[in-house]
PDB file of C-alpha atoms in Angstrom:
ATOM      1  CA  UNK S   1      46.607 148.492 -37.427  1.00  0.00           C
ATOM      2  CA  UNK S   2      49.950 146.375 -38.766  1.00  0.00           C
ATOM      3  CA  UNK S   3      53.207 146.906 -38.080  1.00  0.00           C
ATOM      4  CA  UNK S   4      55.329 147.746 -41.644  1.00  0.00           C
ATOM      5  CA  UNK S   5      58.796 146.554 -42.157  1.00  0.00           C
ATOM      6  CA  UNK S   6      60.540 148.842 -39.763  1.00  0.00           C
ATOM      7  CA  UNK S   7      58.317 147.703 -36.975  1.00  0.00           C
ATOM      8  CA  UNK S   8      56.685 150.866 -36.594  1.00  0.00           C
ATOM      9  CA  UNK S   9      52.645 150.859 -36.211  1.00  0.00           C
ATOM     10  CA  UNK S  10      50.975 152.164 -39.397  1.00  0.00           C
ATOM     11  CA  UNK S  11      48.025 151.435 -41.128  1.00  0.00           C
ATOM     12  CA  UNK S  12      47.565 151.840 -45.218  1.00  0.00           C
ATOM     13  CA  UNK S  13      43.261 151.490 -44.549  1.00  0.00           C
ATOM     14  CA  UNK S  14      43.312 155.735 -44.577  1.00  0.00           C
ATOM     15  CA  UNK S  15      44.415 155.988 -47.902  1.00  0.00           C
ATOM     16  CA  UNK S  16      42.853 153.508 -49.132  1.00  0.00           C
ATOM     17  CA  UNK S  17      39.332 154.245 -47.950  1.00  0.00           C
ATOM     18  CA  UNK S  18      39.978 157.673 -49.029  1.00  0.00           C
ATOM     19  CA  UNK S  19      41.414 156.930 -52.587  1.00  0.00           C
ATOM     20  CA  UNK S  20      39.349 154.282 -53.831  1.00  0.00           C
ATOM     21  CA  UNK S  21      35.469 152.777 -53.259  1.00  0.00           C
ATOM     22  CA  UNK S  22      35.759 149.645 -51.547  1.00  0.00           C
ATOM     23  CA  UNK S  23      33.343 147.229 -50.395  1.00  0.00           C
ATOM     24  CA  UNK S  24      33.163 145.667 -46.949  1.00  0.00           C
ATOM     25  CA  UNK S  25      35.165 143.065 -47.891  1.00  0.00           C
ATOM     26  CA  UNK S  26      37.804 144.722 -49.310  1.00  0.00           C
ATOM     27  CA  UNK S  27      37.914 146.721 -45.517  1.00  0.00           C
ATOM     28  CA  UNK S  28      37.661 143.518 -43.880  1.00  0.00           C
ATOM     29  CA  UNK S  29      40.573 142.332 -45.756  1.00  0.00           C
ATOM     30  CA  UNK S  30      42.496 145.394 -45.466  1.00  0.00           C
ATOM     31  CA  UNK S  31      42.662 145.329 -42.043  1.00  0.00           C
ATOM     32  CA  UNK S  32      43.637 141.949 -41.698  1.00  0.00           C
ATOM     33  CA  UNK S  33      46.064 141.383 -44.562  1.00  0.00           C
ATOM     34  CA  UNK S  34      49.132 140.785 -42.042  1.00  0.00           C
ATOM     35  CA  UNK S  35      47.116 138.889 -39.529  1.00  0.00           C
ATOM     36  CA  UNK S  36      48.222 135.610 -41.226  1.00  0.00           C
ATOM     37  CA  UNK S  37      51.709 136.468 -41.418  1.00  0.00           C
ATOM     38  CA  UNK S  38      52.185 138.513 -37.769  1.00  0.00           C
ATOM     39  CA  UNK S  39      50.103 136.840 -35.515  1.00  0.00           C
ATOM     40  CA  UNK S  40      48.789 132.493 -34.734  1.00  0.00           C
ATOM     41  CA  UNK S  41      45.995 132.881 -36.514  1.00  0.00           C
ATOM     42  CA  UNK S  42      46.039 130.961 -40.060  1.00  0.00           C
ATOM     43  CA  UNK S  43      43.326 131.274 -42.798  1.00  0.00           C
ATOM     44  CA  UNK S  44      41.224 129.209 -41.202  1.00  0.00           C
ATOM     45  CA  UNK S  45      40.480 131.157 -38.542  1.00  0.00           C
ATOM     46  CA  UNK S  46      39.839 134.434 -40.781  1.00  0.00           C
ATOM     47  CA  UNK S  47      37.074 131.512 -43.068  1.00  0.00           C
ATOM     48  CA  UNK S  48      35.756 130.745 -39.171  1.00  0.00           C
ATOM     49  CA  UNK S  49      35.407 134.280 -38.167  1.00  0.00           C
ATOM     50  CA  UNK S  50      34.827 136.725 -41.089  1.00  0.00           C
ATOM     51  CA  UNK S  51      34.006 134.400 -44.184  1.00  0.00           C
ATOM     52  CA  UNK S  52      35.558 133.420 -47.284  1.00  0.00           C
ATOM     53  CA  UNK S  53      35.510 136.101 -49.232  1.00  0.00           C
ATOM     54  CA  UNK S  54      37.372 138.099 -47.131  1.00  0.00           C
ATOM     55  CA  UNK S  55      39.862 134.921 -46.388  1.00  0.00           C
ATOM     56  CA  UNK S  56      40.325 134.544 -50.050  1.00  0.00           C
ATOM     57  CA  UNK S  57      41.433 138.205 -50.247  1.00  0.00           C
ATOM     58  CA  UNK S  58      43.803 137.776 -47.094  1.00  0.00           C
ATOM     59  CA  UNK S  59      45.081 134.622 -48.199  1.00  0.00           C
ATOM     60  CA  UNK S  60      46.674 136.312 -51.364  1.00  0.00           C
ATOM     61  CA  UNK S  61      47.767 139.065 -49.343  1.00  0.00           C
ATOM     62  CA  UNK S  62      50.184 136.557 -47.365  1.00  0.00           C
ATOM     63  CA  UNK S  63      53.679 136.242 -48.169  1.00  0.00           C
ATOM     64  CA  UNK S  64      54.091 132.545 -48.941  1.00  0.00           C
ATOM     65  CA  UNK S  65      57.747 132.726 -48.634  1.00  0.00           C
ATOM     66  CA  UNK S  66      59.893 131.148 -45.231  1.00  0.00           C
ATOM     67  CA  UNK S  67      63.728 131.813 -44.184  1.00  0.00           C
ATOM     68  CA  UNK S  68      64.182 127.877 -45.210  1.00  0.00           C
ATOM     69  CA  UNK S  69      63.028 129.164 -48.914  1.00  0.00           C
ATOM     70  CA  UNK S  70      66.555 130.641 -49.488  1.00  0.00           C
ATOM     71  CA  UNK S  71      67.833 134.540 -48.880  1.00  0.00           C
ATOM     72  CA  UNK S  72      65.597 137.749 -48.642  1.00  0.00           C
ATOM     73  CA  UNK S  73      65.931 138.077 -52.764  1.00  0.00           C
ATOM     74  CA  UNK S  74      64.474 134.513 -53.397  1.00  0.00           C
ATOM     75  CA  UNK S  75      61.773 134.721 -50.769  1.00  0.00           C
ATOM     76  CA  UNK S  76      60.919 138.221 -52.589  1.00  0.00           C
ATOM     77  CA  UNK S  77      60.656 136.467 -56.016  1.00  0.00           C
ATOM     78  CA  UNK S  78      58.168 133.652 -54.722  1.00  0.00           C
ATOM     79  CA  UNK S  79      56.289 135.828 -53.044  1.00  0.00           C
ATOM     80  CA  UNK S  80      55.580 137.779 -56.454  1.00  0.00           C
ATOM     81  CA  UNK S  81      53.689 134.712 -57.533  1.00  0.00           C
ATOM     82  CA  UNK S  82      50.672 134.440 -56.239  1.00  0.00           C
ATOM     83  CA  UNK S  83      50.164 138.071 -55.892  1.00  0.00           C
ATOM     84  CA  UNK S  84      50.744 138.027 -59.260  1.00  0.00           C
ATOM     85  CA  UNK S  85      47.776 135.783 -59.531  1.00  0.00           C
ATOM     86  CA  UNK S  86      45.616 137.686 -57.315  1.00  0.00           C
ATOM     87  CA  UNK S  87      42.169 139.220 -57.537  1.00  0.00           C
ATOM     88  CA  UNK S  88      42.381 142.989 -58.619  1.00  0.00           C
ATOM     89  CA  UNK S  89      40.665 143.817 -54.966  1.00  0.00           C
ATOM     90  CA  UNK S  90      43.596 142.093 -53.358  1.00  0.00           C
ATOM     91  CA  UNK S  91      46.337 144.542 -55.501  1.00  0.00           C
ATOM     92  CA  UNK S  92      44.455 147.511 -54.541  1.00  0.00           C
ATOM     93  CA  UNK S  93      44.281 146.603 -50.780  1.00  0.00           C
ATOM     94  CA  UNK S  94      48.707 145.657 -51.436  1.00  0.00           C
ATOM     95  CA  UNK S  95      48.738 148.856 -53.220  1.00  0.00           C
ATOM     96  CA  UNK S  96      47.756 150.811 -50.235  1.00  0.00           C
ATOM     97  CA  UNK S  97      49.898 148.978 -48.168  1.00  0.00           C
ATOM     98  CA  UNK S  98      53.197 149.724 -50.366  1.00  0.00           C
ATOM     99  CA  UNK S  99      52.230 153.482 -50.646  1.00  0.00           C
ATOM    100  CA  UNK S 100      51.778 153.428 -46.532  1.00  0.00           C
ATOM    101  CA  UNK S 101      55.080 151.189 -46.131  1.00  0.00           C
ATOM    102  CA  UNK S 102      57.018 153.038 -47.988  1.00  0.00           C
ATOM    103  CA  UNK S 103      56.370 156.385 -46.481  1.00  0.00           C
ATOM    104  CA  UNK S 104      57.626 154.713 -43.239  1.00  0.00           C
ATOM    105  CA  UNK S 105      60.671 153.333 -44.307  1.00  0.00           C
ATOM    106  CA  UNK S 106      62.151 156.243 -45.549  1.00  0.00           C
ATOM    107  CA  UNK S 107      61.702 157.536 -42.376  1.00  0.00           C
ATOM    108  CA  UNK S 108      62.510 155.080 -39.826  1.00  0.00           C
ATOM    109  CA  UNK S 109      65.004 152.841 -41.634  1.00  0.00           C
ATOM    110  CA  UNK S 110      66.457 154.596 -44.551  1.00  0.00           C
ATOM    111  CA  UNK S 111      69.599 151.815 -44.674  1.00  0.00           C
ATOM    112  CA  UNK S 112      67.061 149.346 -45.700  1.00  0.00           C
ATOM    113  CA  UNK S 113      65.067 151.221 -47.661  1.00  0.00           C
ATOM    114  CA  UNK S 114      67.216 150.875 -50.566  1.00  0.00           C
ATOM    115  CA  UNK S 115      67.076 147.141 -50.429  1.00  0.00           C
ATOM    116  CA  UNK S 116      62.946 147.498 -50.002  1.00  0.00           C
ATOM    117  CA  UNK S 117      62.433 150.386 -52.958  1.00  0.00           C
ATOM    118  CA  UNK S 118      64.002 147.348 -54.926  1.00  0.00           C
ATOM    119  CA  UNK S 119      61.267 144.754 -54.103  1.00  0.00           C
ATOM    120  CA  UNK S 120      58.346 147.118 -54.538  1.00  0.00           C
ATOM    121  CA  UNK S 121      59.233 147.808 -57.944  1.00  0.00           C
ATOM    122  CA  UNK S 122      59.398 144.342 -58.801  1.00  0.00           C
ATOM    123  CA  UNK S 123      55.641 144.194 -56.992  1.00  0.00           C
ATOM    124  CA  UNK S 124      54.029 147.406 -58.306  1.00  0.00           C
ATOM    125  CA  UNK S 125      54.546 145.576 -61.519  1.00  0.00           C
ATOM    126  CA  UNK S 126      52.822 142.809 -60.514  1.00  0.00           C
ATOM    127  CA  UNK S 127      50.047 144.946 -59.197  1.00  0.00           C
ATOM    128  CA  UNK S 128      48.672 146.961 -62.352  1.00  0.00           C
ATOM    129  CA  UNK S 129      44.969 145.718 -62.147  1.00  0.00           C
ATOM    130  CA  UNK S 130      44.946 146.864 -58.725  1.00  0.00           C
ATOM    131  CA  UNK S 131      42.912 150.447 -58.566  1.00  0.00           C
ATOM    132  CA  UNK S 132      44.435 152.908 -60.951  1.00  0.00           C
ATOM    133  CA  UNK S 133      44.546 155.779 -58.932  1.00  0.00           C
ATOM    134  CA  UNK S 134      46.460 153.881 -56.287  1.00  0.00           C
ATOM    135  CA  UNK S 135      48.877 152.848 -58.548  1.00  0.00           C
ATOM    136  CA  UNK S 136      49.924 155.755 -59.952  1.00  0.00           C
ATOM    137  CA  UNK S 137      50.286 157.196 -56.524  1.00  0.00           C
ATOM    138  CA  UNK S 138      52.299 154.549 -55.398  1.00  0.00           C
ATOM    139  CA  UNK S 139      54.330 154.463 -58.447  1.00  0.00           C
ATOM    140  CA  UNK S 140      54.532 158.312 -57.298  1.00  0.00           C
ATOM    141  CA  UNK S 141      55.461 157.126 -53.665  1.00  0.00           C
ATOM    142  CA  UNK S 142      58.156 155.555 -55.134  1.00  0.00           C
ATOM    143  CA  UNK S 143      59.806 157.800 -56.875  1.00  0.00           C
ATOM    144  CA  UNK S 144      59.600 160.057 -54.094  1.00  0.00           C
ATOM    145  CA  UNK S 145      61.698 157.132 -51.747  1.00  0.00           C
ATOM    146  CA  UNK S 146      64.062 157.178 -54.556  1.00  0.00           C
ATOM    147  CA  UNK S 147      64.426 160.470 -54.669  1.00  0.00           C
ATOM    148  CA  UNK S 148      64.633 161.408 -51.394  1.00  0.00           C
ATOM    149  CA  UNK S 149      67.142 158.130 -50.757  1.00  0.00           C
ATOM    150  CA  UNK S 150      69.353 159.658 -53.688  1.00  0.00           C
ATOM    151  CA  UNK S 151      69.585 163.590 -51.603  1.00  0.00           C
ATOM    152  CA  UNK S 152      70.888 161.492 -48.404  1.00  0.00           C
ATOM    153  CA  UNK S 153      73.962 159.858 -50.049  1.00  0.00           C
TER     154      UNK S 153
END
């Protein structure tokens, strides 16, 4: 369990176990992808404790990006890089975290939505070889935001 953008507990890991097959590594790594970013612990802690497989995953799950990189645009552009780069089990496991993401922010923070819909479309396209049938739903999930941001003008 993570906390998404808004601050509100969620966890993508139920639609991704139940959309796509997934080996124990990819779990491992889906449950930790923000550990890096939200807690102490660095990468390698998650080599130490649960291999490096599964830190190779997390590691290109973590924004690289810090406030002394520039404004919330810039940091959102280097972040794109290495995800870019990323192993296709990595975009599936950020796919599943977008789709879950953005279905709280629309919720809970609908001011800053609009900003984030912006940045995820600039990541879903940097996350095609992730699992298809994630992508099209988040692509999907998207849309939805949009539309749904659109009716509350």
């Amino acid at each position: 369990i993570s906390y998404s953008v808004t601050g509100v507990q969620t966890c993508a890991l139920p639609i991704f176990v139940k959309t796509v097959q997934h080996s124990e590594t990819m779990l491992a790594a889906a449950w930790l992808h923000d550990v890096v970013e939200d807690t102490p612990k660095n990468i390698d802690d998650i080599i130490v404790n649960f291999g490096l497989t599964v830190a190779v995953l997390v590691e290109s799950l973590t924004d690289i990006s810090r406030p002394e990189h520039g404004n919330r645009r810039t940091r959102k552009a280097l972040d794109l890089k290495p995800t870019a780069n990323a192993l296709p089990a990595a975009k599936t496991i950020k796919l599943a975290d977008l789709i879950d993401n953005t279905r709280s922010i629309i919720v809970h923070d609908p001011a800053f939505a609009r900003v984030y819909l912006e940045e995820k479309e600039a990541l879903l396209e940097v996350l095609r070889e992730g699992d298809q049938t994630l992508y099209q739903l988040a692509r999907q999930t998207l849309r939805e935001a949009q539309a749904t941001l659109g009716a509350h003008k």
